[in-house]
Coordinates of C-alpha atoms in Angstrom, one line a residue:
M1119 CA 36.8 24.8 -2.9
T1120 CA 36.3 24.1 -6.6
R1121 CA 33.7 25.6 -8.9
W1122 CA 31.9 22.2 -9.0
Q1123 CA 31.6 22.2 -5.2
L1124 CA 29.9 25.6 -5.3
G1125 CA 27.6 24.6 -8.1
P1126 CA 25.1 22.5 -6.1
G1127 CA 24.5 25.3 -3.7
W1128 CA 21.4 26.3 -5.6
L1129 CA 19.9 22.8 -4.8
A1130 CA 20.6 23.2 -1.1
R1131 CA 19.1 26.7 -1.1
S1132 CA 16.0 25.5 -3.0
V1133 CA 15.5 22.5 -0.7
H1134 CA 16.1 24.6 2.4
A1135 CA 13.5 27.2 1.2
I1136 CA 10.9 24.4 0.5
I1137 CA 11.5 22.9 4.0
Q1138 CA 11.2 26.3 5.7
A1139 CA 7.9 27.2 3.8
K1140 CA 5.7 25.3 6.2
R1141 CA 2.4 26.5 4.9
W1142 CA 3.3 25.0 1.5
H1143 CA 4.2 21.6 2.9
W1144 CA 0.7 20.2 2.1
L1145 CA 0.8 21.3 -1.5
I1146 CA 4.4 19.9 -1.8
L1147 CA 3.2 16.5 -0.6
V1148 CA 0.3 16.3 -2.9
T1149 CA 2.4 17.5 -5.9
W1150 CA 5.0 14.9 -4.9
M1151 CA 2.5 12.0 -4.7
V1152 CA 0.1 12.6 -7.6
P1153 CA 2.6 11.8 -10.4
L1154 CA 3.7 8.7 -8.5
L1155 CA 0.1 7.5 -8.2
L1156 CA -1.3 8.5 -11.6
A1157 CA 1.6 7.7 -14.0
G1158 CA 0.1 5.3 -16.5
F1159 CA -3.0 4.9 -14.2
F1160 CA -5.6 5.7 -16.8
D1161 CA -4.2 3.7 -19.7
L1162 CA -6.8 0.9 -19.4
D1163 CA -5.3 -1.1 -22.3
H1164 CA -2.2 -1.6 -20.2
Q1165 CA -3.8 -2.2 -16.8
S1166 CA -4.9 -5.5 -15.4
L1167 CA -5.7 -6.8 -11.9
M1168 CA -3.7 -9.2 -9.8
A1169 CA -5.6 -12.4 -9.2
H1170 CA -5.0 -12.5 -5.4
D1171 CA -5.9 -10.2 -3.7
E1172 CA -7.1 -7.6 -6.2
G1173 CA -9.2 -10.0 -8.3
L1174 CA -10.9 -11.4 -5.2
Y1175 CA -12.0 -7.9 -3.9
A1176 CA -13.0 -6.8 -7.3
R1177 CA -15.0 -9.9 -8.1
R1178 CA -16.8 -9.9 -4.8
A1179 CA -17.6 -6.2 -5.2
R1180 CA -19.0 -7.0 -8.6
V1181 CA -21.2 -9.7 -7.1
I1182 CA -22.7 -7.2 -4.7
V1183 CA -23.3 -4.6 -7.4
D1184 CA -24.8 -7.1 -9.9
S1185 CA -27.0 -8.8 -7.3
G1186 CA -28.1 -5.6 -5.6
D1187 CA -27.6 -7.4 -2.3
W1188 CA -25.2 -5.2 -0.3
V1189 CA -25.5 -7.4 2.8
H1190 CA -24.5 -10.9 1.9
P1191 CA -25.0 -12.0 -1.8
W1192 CA -23.1 -15.3 -1.3
A1193 CA -24.7 -18.7 -0.9
A1194 CA -22.6 -19.7 2.1
P1195 CA -21.5 -17.6 5.1
H1196 CA -18.6 -15.3 4.1
H1197 CA -15.4 -15.1 6.1
K1198 CA -14.8 -11.4 6.0
T1199 CA -16.6 -8.2 6.8
P1200 CA -17.8 -6.3 3.7
G1201 CA -16.2 -2.9 4.1
P1202 CA -13.7 -3.2 1.2
Y1203 CA -16.4 -4.7 -1.1
W1204 CA -18.7 -1.8 -0.3
V1205 CA -16.1 0.8 -1.1
V1206 CA -15.0 -0.9 -4.4
G1207 CA -18.7 -1.6 -5.3
L1208 CA -19.5 2.1 -4.8
F1209 CA -16.8 3.2 -7.2
I1210 CA -17.8 0.6 -9.7
T1211 CA -21.4 1.9 -9.5
L1212 CA -20.2 5.5 -10.1
L1213 CA -17.4 5.0 -12.6
G1214 CA -18.0 1.6 -14.3
R1215 CA -16.3 -1.8 -14.1
H1216 CA -12.6 -1.3 -14.8
E1217 CA -9.2 -1.0 -13.1
V1218 CA -9.4 2.7 -12.5
A1219 CA -12.7 2.3 -10.5
V1220 CA -11.5 -0.5 -8.3
R1221 CA -8.0 1.0 -7.7
L1222 CA -9.0 4.6 -7.2
P1223 CA -10.0 4.1 -3.5
S1224 CA -6.4 3.0 -2.7
V1225 CA -5.0 6.0 -4.6
L1226 CA -7.2 8.5 -2.7
A1227 CA -6.4 6.7 0.6
S1228 CA -2.7 6.9 -0.1
I1229 CA -2.8 10.7 -0.5
G1230 CA -4.8 10.9 2.7
C1231 CA -2.2 8.7 4.4
L1232 CA 0.7 10.9 3.3
L1233 CA -1.0 14.1 4.6
L1234 CA -1.9 12.3 7.9
T1235 CA 1.6 11.0 8.3
Y1236 CA 2.9 14.6 7.9
A1237 CA 0.3 15.9 10.4
I1238 CA 1.2 13.3 13.0
G1239 CA 4.9 14.0 12.4
R1240 CA 4.3 17.7 13.1
R1241 CA 2.8 16.7 16.5
L1242 CA 5.5 14.3 17.4
L1243 CA 8.6 15.7 15.7
T1244 CA 9.4 18.9 13.8
P1245 CA 7.8 20.1 10.5
K1246 CA 11.1 19.4 8.8
A1247 CA 11.3 15.8 10.0
A1248 CA 7.6 15.3 9.3
L1249 CA 8.1 16.5 5.7
L1250 CA 11.2 14.4 5.0
G1251 CA 9.4 11.4 6.5
A1252 CA 6.3 11.9 4.4
L1253 CA 8.3 12.4 1.2
S1254 CA 10.2 9.1 1.9
L1255 CA 6.9 7.3 2.5
G1256 CA 5.7 8.2 -1.0
V1257 CA 8.8 6.6 -2.6
A1258 CA 8.8 3.4 -0.6
P1259 CA 8.3 0.8 -3.4
L1260 CA 6.0 -1.6 -1.6
W1261 CA 3.9 1.3 -0.2
L1262 CA 3.5 2.8 -3.7
Q1263 CA 2.6 -0.6 -5.2
Y1264 CA -0.2 -1.2 -2.8
S1265 CA -1.3 2.5 -3.1
R1266 CA -2.2 1.5 -6.7
L1267 CA -3.8 -1.9 -6.0
A1268 CA -7.4 -2.7 -5.2
T1269 CA -6.7 -4.0 -1.7
P1270 CA -7.8 -2.6 1.6
D1271 CA -4.3 -2.3 3.1
V1272 CA -3.8 1.4 2.5
L1273 CA -7.4 2.3 3.3
F1274 CA -7.0 0.4 6.6
T1275 CA -3.8 2.3 7.3
G1276 CA -5.5 5.6 6.6
L1277 CA -8.2 4.8 9.2
I1278 CA -5.5 4.0 11.8
L1279 CA -3.6 7.2 11.1
L1280 CA -6.8 9.3 11.2
A1281 CA -7.6 7.8 14.7
I1282 CA -4.1 8.6 16.0
W1283 CA -4.2 12.1 14.6
L1284 CA -7.6 12.8 16.2
L1285 CA -6.2 11.5 19.6
L1286 CA -3.1 13.7 19.3
T1287 CA -5.2 16.7 18.2
A1288 CA -7.5 16.3 21.1
D1289 CA -4.5 16.9 23.3
R1290 CA -3.7 20.3 21.9
P1291 CA -3.7 23.0 24.5
E1292 CA -6.4 25.1 22.8
H1293 CA -8.7 22.1 23.1
N1294 CA -8.0 21.6 26.8
A1295 CA -9.3 25.0 27.8
S1296 CA -12.6 25.0 29.6
N1297 CA -14.5 26.8 26.8
N1298 CA -13.3 24.2 24.2
L1299 CA -14.0 21.0 26.0
T1300 CA -16.8 20.3 23.5
H1301 CA -14.3 20.4 20.6
R1302 CA -12.1 18.0 22.4
H1303 CA -15.0 15.5 22.9
W1304 CA -15.7 15.7 19.1
F1305 CA -12.1 14.7 18.4
Y1306 CA -12.4 11.7 20.8
F1307 CA -15.7 10.8 19.3
G1308 CA -14.2 10.8 15.8
A1309 CA -11.3 8.7 16.9
G1310 CA -13.6 6.1 18.4
I1311 CA -15.7 6.0 15.2
T1312 CA -12.6 5.6 13.1
L1313 CA -11.3 2.7 15.2
G1314 CA -14.7 1.1 15.1
I1315 CA -14.9 1.3 11.3
T1316 CA -11.5 -0.5 11.0
V1317 CA -13.4 -3.7 12.0
L1318 CA -15.7 -3.3 9.0
V1319 CA -12.7 -2.9 6.7
R1320 CA -10.3 -5.5 8.0
S1321 CA -12.3 -7.9 10.2
A1322 CA -10.3 -9.6 12.9
L1323 CA -7.0 -8.0 11.7
A1324 CA -8.3 -4.7 13.1
A1325 CA -7.4 -6.0 16.6
I1326 CA -3.7 -5.7 15.8
P1327 CA -3.5 -1.9 15.6
I1328 CA -5.8 -1.5 18.5
A1329 CA -3.7 -3.8 20.6
C1330 CA -0.5 -2.0 19.5
L1331 CA -2.0 1.3 20.5
L1332 CA -2.3 0.1 24.1
P1333 CA 1.3 1.0 25.0
Y1334 CA 0.7 4.6 23.9
L1335 CA -2.7 4.8 25.7
L1336 CA -1.2 3.3 28.9
L1337 CA 2.1 5.1 28.9
S1338 CA 1.4 8.5 27.2
G1339 CA -2.3 8.9 27.0
R1340 CA -4.0 7.5 30.1
H1341 CA -6.3 10.5 30.0
H1342 CA -7.6 9.3 26.6
L1343 CA -9.0 6.2 28.3
K1344 CA -11.1 8.4 30.7
Q1345 CA -13.0 10.1 27.9
W1346 CA -16.6 8.8 27.5
S1347 CA -16.8 10.3 24.0
L1348 CA -14.0 7.9 22.8
Y1349 CA -16.0 4.8 23.8
L1350 CA -19.3 6.3 22.5
G1351 CA -17.6 6.9 19.2
G1352 CA -16.3 3.3 19.2
L1353 CA -19.8 2.0 19.6
V1354 CA -21.1 4.1 16.8
G1355 CA -18.2 3.0 14.6
L1356 CA -19.0 -0.6 15.3
L1357 CA -22.7 -0.1 14.5
P1358 CA -22.4 -0.8 10.7
T1359 CA -20.6 -4.1 11.5
A1360 CA -23.2 -5.0 14.1
V1361 CA -26.1 -4.3 11.8
W1362 CA -24.5 -6.3 9.0
L1363 CA -23.8 -9.2 11.4
W1364 CA -27.4 -9.1 12.7
L1365 CA -28.8 -9.3 9.2
C1366 CA -26.4 -12.2 8.3
W1367 CA -27.4 -13.9 11.5
Q1368 CA -31.0 -13.9 10.4
R1369 CA -29.9 -15.9 7.3
Y1370 CA -27.2 -18.2 8.6
G1371 CA -27.3 -18.2 12.4
M1372 CA -24.2 -19.2 14.3
A1373 CA -22.5 -20.4 11.1
M1374 CA -21.9 -16.7 10.2
I1375 CA -20.0 -16.1 13.4
N1376 CA -18.0 -19.3 13.1
S1377 CA -16.9 -18.4 9.6
L1378 CA -15.6 -15.0 10.7
I1379 CA -13.7 -16.5 13.6
N1380 CA -12.4 -19.7 11.9
F1381 CA -10.8 -17.9 9.0
P1382 CA -8.2 -15.7 10.9
V1383 CA -7.5 -18.6 13.2
S1384 CA -6.8 -21.0 10.4
Q1385 CA -4.7 -18.4 8.6
G1386 CA -2.7 -17.8 11.7
L1387 CA -2.0 -21.5 12.4
T1388 CA -1.4 -22.8 8.9
A1389 CA 2.1 -24.0 8.1
D1390 CA 1.6 -23.7 4.3
R1391 CA 3.4 -20.3 4.2
A1392 CA 5.4 -20.5 7.4
K1393 CA 8.5 -18.3 7.2
S1394 CA 11.3 -17.1 9.4
P1395 CA 10.5 -14.8 12.4
L1396 CA 12.8 -12.3 10.7
F1397 CA 10.7 -12.3 7.5
Y1398 CA 9.3 -8.8 8.0
L1399 CA 12.7 -7.3 8.9
F1400 CA 14.3 -8.6 5.7
N1401 CA 11.3 -7.6 3.7
L1402 CA 11.4 -4.0 5.1
L1403 CA 15.1 -3.7 4.2
V1404 CA 14.2 -4.7 0.6
N1405 CA 10.7 -3.2 0.1
D1406 CA 11.6 0.1 1.8
F1407 CA 15.1 0.3 0.5
L1408 CA 17.2 3.2 1.7
W1409 CA 14.6 4.6 4.0
S1410 CA 14.4 1.5 6.1
F1411 CA 18.1 2.1 7.0
F1412 CA 17.3 5.6 8.1
A1413 CA 14.5 4.2 10.2
L1414 CA 16.8 1.6 11.7
G1415 CA 19.2 4.5 12.6
A1416 CA 16.4 6.4 14.3
V1417 CA 15.5 3.3 16.3
I1418 CA 19.0 3.1 17.6
L1419 CA 19.1 6.9 18.4
L1420 CA 15.8 6.6 20.3
V1421 CA 16.9 3.6 22.3
I1422 CA 20.1 5.3 23.2
S1423 CA 18.2 8.4 24.3
L1424 CA 15.9 6.1 26.4
I1425 CA 18.9 4.3 28.0
K1426 CA 20.6 7.6 28.9
A1427 CA 17.3 8.9 30.4
K1428 CA 17.1 11.8 27.9
T1429 CA 13.7 10.6 26.8
R1430 CA 11.0 9.0 29.0
L1431 CA 9.2 5.8 28.1
S1432 CA 6.0 7.8 28.3
H1433 CA 7.1 10.2 25.6
P1434 CA 4.9 9.9 22.5
Q1435 CA 8.0 9.6 20.3
I1436 CA 8.8 6.4 22.1
S1437 CA 5.3 4.9 22.6
L1438 CA 4.0 5.8 19.1
L1439 CA 7.0 6.0 16.8
L1440 CA 9.0 3.2 18.4
I1441 CA 6.9 0.8 20.4
Y1442 CA 3.8 0.9 18.0
P1443 CA 5.5 -0.2 14.8
L1444 CA 7.9 -2.7 16.6
S1445 CA 5.0 -4.3 18.5
Y1446 CA 2.9 -4.4 15.2
L1447 CA 5.7 -6.2 13.4
G1448 CA 6.2 -8.5 16.5
L1449 CA 2.6 -9.6 16.5
L1450 CA 2.6 -10.3 12.8
S1451 CA 5.8 -12.4 13.2
F1452 CA 3.9 -14.7 15.6
A1453 CA 1.5 -15.8 12.8
S1454 CA 2.8 -18.6 10.6
T1455 CA 1.3 -16.9 7.5
K1456 CA 3.5 -14.0 6.6
L1457 CA 3.0 -11.8 3.6
P1458 CA 4.9 -8.5 2.9
H1459 CA 1.8 -6.4 2.6
Y1460 CA 0.6 -7.3 6.1
A1461 CA 3.3 -4.8 7.3
I1462 CA 1.9 -1.9 5.3
P1463 CA 0.3 -0.1 8.4
T1464 CA 3.8 0.3 9.9
Y1465 CA 5.2 2.1 6.9
P1466 CA 4.0 5.6 7.9
F1467 CA 5.7 5.3 11.3
L1468 CA 8.9 3.9 9.8
A1469 CA 8.8 6.9 7.4
L1470 CA 8.6 9.3 10.4
L1471 CA 11.5 7.5 12.0
A1472 CA 13.4 7.9 8.7
G1473 CA 12.5 11.6 8.8
Y1474 CA 13.7 11.9 12.4
A1475 CA 17.1 10.3 11.4
M1476 CA 17.4 12.6 8.3
E1477 CA 16.9 15.7 10.4
K1478 CA 19.4 14.5 13.0
L1479 CA 21.9 13.8 10.3
V1480 CA 21.6 17.3 8.9
K1481 CA 21.7 19.0 12.3
T1482 CA 24.5 17.2 14.0
I1483 CA 28.1 16.5 12.9
P1484 CA 28.4 12.7 12.5
T1485 CA 30.9 10.9 14.8
H1486 CA 33.7 8.9 13.3
P1487 CA 31.9 5.5 13.4
I1488 CA 28.8 7.1 11.7
K1489 CA 31.1 8.8 9.1
G1490 CA 32.7 5.5 8.4
L1491 CA 29.3 3.9 7.9
L1492 CA 28.2 6.7 5.6
H1493 CA 31.4 6.4 3.6
A1494 CA 30.7 2.7 3.1
I1495 CA 27.1 3.4 2.1
N1496 CA 28.0 6.1 -0.4
G1497 CA 30.7 3.9 -1.9
L1498 CA 28.0 1.3 -2.4
L1499 CA 25.7 3.9 -3.9
M1500 CA 28.4 5.0 -6.3
L1501 CA 29.0 1.5 -7.4
L1502 CA 25.3 0.6 -7.8
G1503 CA 24.5 3.9 -9.5
G1504 CA 27.4 3.5 -11.9
L1505 CA 26.4 0.0 -12.8
L1506 CA 22.7 0.9 -13.3
T1507 CA 23.7 3.9 -15.5
V1508 CA 26.1 1.9 -17.7
A1509 CA 23.7 -1.0 -18.0
A1510 CA 20.8 1.3 -19.0
C1511 CA 22.9 3.1 -21.6
L1512 CA 24.1 -0.3 -23.1
A1513 CA 20.5 -1.6 -23.1
L1514 CA 19.2 1.4 -25.0
T1515 CA 22.0 1.8 -27.5
T1516 CA 23.5 -1.7 -28.1
N1517 CA 22.7 -5.4 -28.0
L1518 CA 25.7 -6.3 -25.8
L1519 CA 23.7 -7.3 -22.8
P1520 CA 22.0 -10.7 -22.6
N1521 CA 18.2 -10.6 -23.0
T1522 CA 18.4 -7.0 -24.2
D1523 CA 14.8 -7.0 -25.4
D1524 CA 13.6 -7.9 -21.9
I1525 CA 15.9 -5.5 -20.1
S1526 CA 15.4 -2.4 -22.3
P1527 CA 11.9 -1.5 -21.1
Y1528 CA 13.4 -1.1 -17.6
A1529 CA 16.4 1.0 -18.8
P1530 CA 14.7 4.4 -18.4
I1531 CA 14.0 3.4 -14.7
A1532 CA 17.7 2.7 -14.2
L1533 CA 18.6 6.0 -15.9
G1534 CA 16.4 7.8 -13.3
L1535 CA 17.9 6.0 -10.3
G1536 CA 21.5 5.3 -11.3
P1537 CA 22.8 8.9 -11.9
A1538 CA 21.1 10.1 -8.7
W1539 CA 22.8 7.4 -6.6
F1540 CA 26.1 8.0 -8.3
G1541 CA 25.8 11.7 -7.9
A1542 CA 24.9 11.4 -4.2
G1543 CA 28.0 9.3 -3.6
L1544 CA 30.2 11.6 -5.7
L1545 CA 28.8 14.6 -3.8
W1546 CA 29.6 13.0 -0.5
F1547 CA 33.2 12.2 -1.3
N1548 CA 33.8 15.6 -2.9
Y1549 CA 33.6 17.3 0.5
D1550 CA 36.3 17.2 3.2
A1551 CA 33.8 17.1 6.0
P1552 CA 30.0 16.6 6.2
K1553 CA 28.1 20.0 6.3
P1554 CA 24.4 20.8 6.4
K1555 CA 24.5 22.1 2.8
L1556 CA 26.1 18.8 1.6
L1557 CA 23.7 16.7 3.6
I1558 CA 20.7 18.6 2.2
N1559 CA 21.9 18.1 -1.3
W1560 CA 22.6 14.4 -0.6
L1561 CA 19.1 13.7 0.7
A1562 CA 17.5 15.7 -2.1
L1563 CA 19.4 13.6 -4.7
L1564 CA 18.3 10.3 -3.0
L1565 CA 14.7 11.4 -2.7
L1566 CA 14.4 12.9 -6.2
G1567 CA 16.3 10.0 -7.9
Q1568 CA 13.9 7.4 -6.4
W1569 CA 10.9 9.6 -7.2
L1570 CA 12.0 9.9 -10.8
S1571 CA 12.7 6.2 -11.2
L1572 CA 9.3 5.2 -9.7
V1573 CA 7.4 7.7 -11.9
I1574 CA 9.1 6.3 -15.0
A1575 CA 8.6 2.8 -13.8
W1576 CA 4.8 3.1 -13.4
G1577 CA 4.5 5.2 -16.5
T1578 CA 6.5 3.1 -18.9
A1579 CA 7.1 -0.4 -17.6
D1580 CA 3.4 -1.6 -17.4
L1581 CA 3.8 -2.4 -13.7
G1582 CA 0.1 -2.1 -13.3
N1583 CA -0.5 -4.6 -16.0
I1584 CA -0.1 -7.7 -13.8
N1585 CA -1.9 -10.1 -16.2
P1586 CA -1.0 -8.7 -19.7
H1587 CA -2.0 -11.9 -21.6
M1588 CA -5.5 -11.7 -20.2
K1589 CA -5.9 -8.0 -21.0
A1590 CA -4.5 -8.4 -24.5
L1591 CA -7.2 -11.0 -25.3
L1592 CA -10.0 -9.2 -23.7
I1593 CA -9.4 -6.0 -25.7
R1594 CA -9.0 -7.7 -29.1
N1595 CA -11.3 -6.3 -31.7
D1596 CA -12.7 -9.7 -32.7
I1597 CA -13.3 -10.8 -29.0
Q1598 CA -14.9 -7.6 -27.7
P1599 CA -18.3 -8.0 -29.7
I1600 CA -18.5 -11.6 -28.4
L1601 CA -17.9 -10.6 -24.8
Q1602 CA -20.4 -7.8 -25.0
T1603 CA -23.2 -9.8 -26.5
K1604 CA -22.7 -13.5 -25.4
A1605 CA -22.9 -15.1 -22.0
I1606 CA -19.7 -17.0 -21.3
D1607 CA -19.8 -20.2 -19.2
F1608 CA -17.0 -21.4 -16.9
S1609 CA -15.7 -25.0 -17.1
P1610 CA -15.5 -27.2 -14.0
G1611 CA -11.7 -27.3 -13.8
L1612 CA -10.9 -23.7 -14.6
N1613 CA -7.7 -22.3 -13.1
S1614 CA -8.8 -20.6 -9.8
K1615 CA -6.8 -17.4 -10.3
R1616 CA -7.8 -16.9 -13.9
S1617 CA -11.4 -17.8 -13.0
T1618 CA -11.3 -15.1 -10.3
L1619 CA -10.2 -12.4 -12.8
L1620 CA -12.5 -13.6 -15.6
R1621 CA -15.5 -13.4 -13.3
F1622 CA -14.7 -9.7 -12.9
Y1623 CA -13.8 -9.0 -16.5
T1624 CA -16.4 -11.0 -18.4
P1625 CA -19.3 -8.6 -19.1
K1626 CA -22.0 -11.3 -19.4
L1627 CA -21.4 -14.0 -16.9
G1628 CA -22.7 -17.5 -17.8
E1629 CA -22.9 -20.5 -15.5
K1630 CA -20.3 -22.4 -13.5
L1631 CA -20.7 -25.9 -15.1
N1632 CA -20.7 -29.0 -13.0
T1633 CA -19.8 -31.1 -16.0
L1634 CA -18.8 -30.5 -19.6
E1635 CA -21.8 -32.5 -20.7
Q1636 CA -23.9 -29.4 -19.9
V1637 CA -22.5 -27.5 -22.9
S1638 CA -24.7 -27.0 -25.9
P1639 CA -24.1 -26.0 -29.6
G1640 CA -23.5 -22.3 -29.8
D1641 CA -22.3 -21.9 -26.2
Y1642 CA -19.2 -19.9 -25.3
L1643 CA -16.9 -21.3 -22.6
W1644 CA -13.8 -20.4 -20.7
I1645 CA -12.0 -23.8 -20.4
E1646 CA -8.6 -25.2 -19.4
D1647 CA -6.3 -26.7 -22.0
S1648 CA -6.4 -30.0 -20.1
E1649 CA -10.2 -30.2 -20.3
L1650 CA -10.5 -29.8 -24.1
S1651 CA -10.0 -33.5 -24.7
N1652 CA -13.1 -34.1 -22.7
L1653 CA -15.3 -32.0 -24.9
K1654 CA -17.5 -34.3 -27.0
Q1655 CA -18.8 -31.6 -29.3
P1656 CA -16.7 -29.9 -31.9
Y1657 CA -15.4 -26.5 -30.9
E1658 CA -13.4 -23.5 -32.1
S1659 CA -10.8 -21.9 -29.9
L1660 CA -11.1 -18.1 -30.2
G1661 CA -8.2 -17.1 -28.0
Q1662 CA -6.0 -18.3 -25.2
I1663 CA -4.7 -16.9 -21.9
K1664 CA -1.9 -19.2 -20.9
Q1665 CA -3.6 -22.6 -20.5
T1666 CA -7.2 -21.1 -20.5
H1667 CA -9.1 -21.0 -23.8
L1668 CA -12.2 -19.1 -24.9
V1669 CA -14.0 -21.6 -27.1
R1670 CA -17.3 -21.6 -29.1
I1671 CA -19.1 -24.9 -29.3
D1672 CA -20.0 -25.6 -33.0
F1673 CA -23.4 -26.6 -34.3

C-alpha cells in the first residue's frame, strides 16, 4: 500500500468518530445546515423575490398586514386557506417588509425538517443511516432552494414529518406502559393537531400526505386508528380552518366554498402544463443528483428483501420509507399540472432511503454487478470532476472559454464540486477492493464537496437574487426618496409577474388604474413600455425594469 493510500485514513477516522458520537448528531446537523441556509441570506441588496410563487405569498401577506384584516382582506372569495399568509405576515410585522422576513419561516422550517428526518430515521433505521440521510437532504439542490424561498412547501413538509414522528414516538415501549398511557395520548393528540393544521397551510393539497399515510396506518399502525386522542387532536387542528371558513361564509356564502374546491380541481385537470407521467422521476434524478441514485438503490434492496420474505409488508421501513414516497409521487403524477416543488414533501423520505443505501454499502462487500456499476459511476465522477476543475481554473485565470464573463461567477462553485468528485473517483480506483475505510472516505468527499459548492453558490452567485434588475432599480439612491415619499400607481396593462413583485416592494401603493386617462400631473406610475405611447401627458422615465418603467407625469 502506498503512502498516499494511508494518508486519507485520518478522514475515515474523523468521519467514523463523528458518526459514532450519537449525542452530537443534532449539533452536527445544525452546524451542517446553517451555513447552507444563511450564506448570502442577509445581503438585502442582492436578494429579490421570485414572482411566482414567492411574490404571490409575500404580496398577499402584505395585504393582510396593511389592511389589518387577518381573515379575508380580498374583495372576492380567495382560493386558498390563509396559513402561509399568516406566517409570512407575522414575520413582516416583527421584522419589516423585506426578503429576510418573508423567507425566514422556510429557513427555520428547513432546520426543523432536518432534525425531524434524523429523528424519524433513528426510529426506522440506525443512527448512522439516519445521520447520513439527513446530511444528504441538506445538500439536495431543490430542497435547499425551497428552504430559502418564501413558499409553504418546506413548512408543509415539516408538519407532515412532525406528525409522523409523534406517531412513531407514541409507539415507544416506555409510552405503552400502564403508568405512561397519558403521555402516549398526548403524542397522539399532537399528531392529530399537526395533521389538522396542514389543511390551513396547504388547503386541498393536505389530502395527499394524509392519503399516503393510510398504507402505514393500515399495515403497520392499525392501533393508531383506535386512539380517540388522535381524532380529537385532528378536530382541534382543523378548528382554525373551520373558524376562518365560518367567518368567510358570513361574507360570501357558498361562493367561498366553491372557490376553495374549484381551484384544485381546475389545476388538476388543466392541460396547460401537462407533462409526462415520468416527470417527477426525471426531476428527482436531476434535482436530487447523486442522492437520488442511492435512494433508487435502497428501493431495489427493500423490494428484494420483501420478495425474499426477509421483510414484511407491515414493517414501517416498507410502509413509511418505501410505500409513502412512492404513493405520494404516484398521486402527483395523475394530475396534469406537474411542478418540481410539488414533490418536496417526499425528499426527507428519499434522503432516509439514501442513508439506508449508504450504510448498506459501507457494511457489506459489493457484489460483482454492484462493483461494476460503482466503477462506472466513479469513472463518470472523475470525468465530470476533472472537467469542472479545468473549466473553473480557465474561467478564473484566462479568457479562453466562450462567455467567460458569464461563466466566471460560477467558477468558485465548480472548484468546490470538481475536485471532490475527481478525488472521490480517484480514491475509489486507488484501492484494489472496496473496504469500509475507503467507502467512508468516498461518501465524505461526495457530501463535503456538494456542501462546499452549495455554500459557495448561495454566498457568491446571487442565487437568491431572482429579479436583480428590479432590485437594482429599487435601491438606487435617486429612486429611494421617491418610493419612500410618493404613492406609485399601477397602469392597466402592467406585466402580471412584475406587478406582483412591485405590489410587495413599493412602499406607498397607489391605485390600479382602469385607464391611463386617470393620471394627473405630478403622479408617479409603474407602466409597461407598450403603454407609453397611449399617455397623453408629457412624462419622464425615471428608471426601467425590463419592459416596465417608473415614470413621473410632468406638469
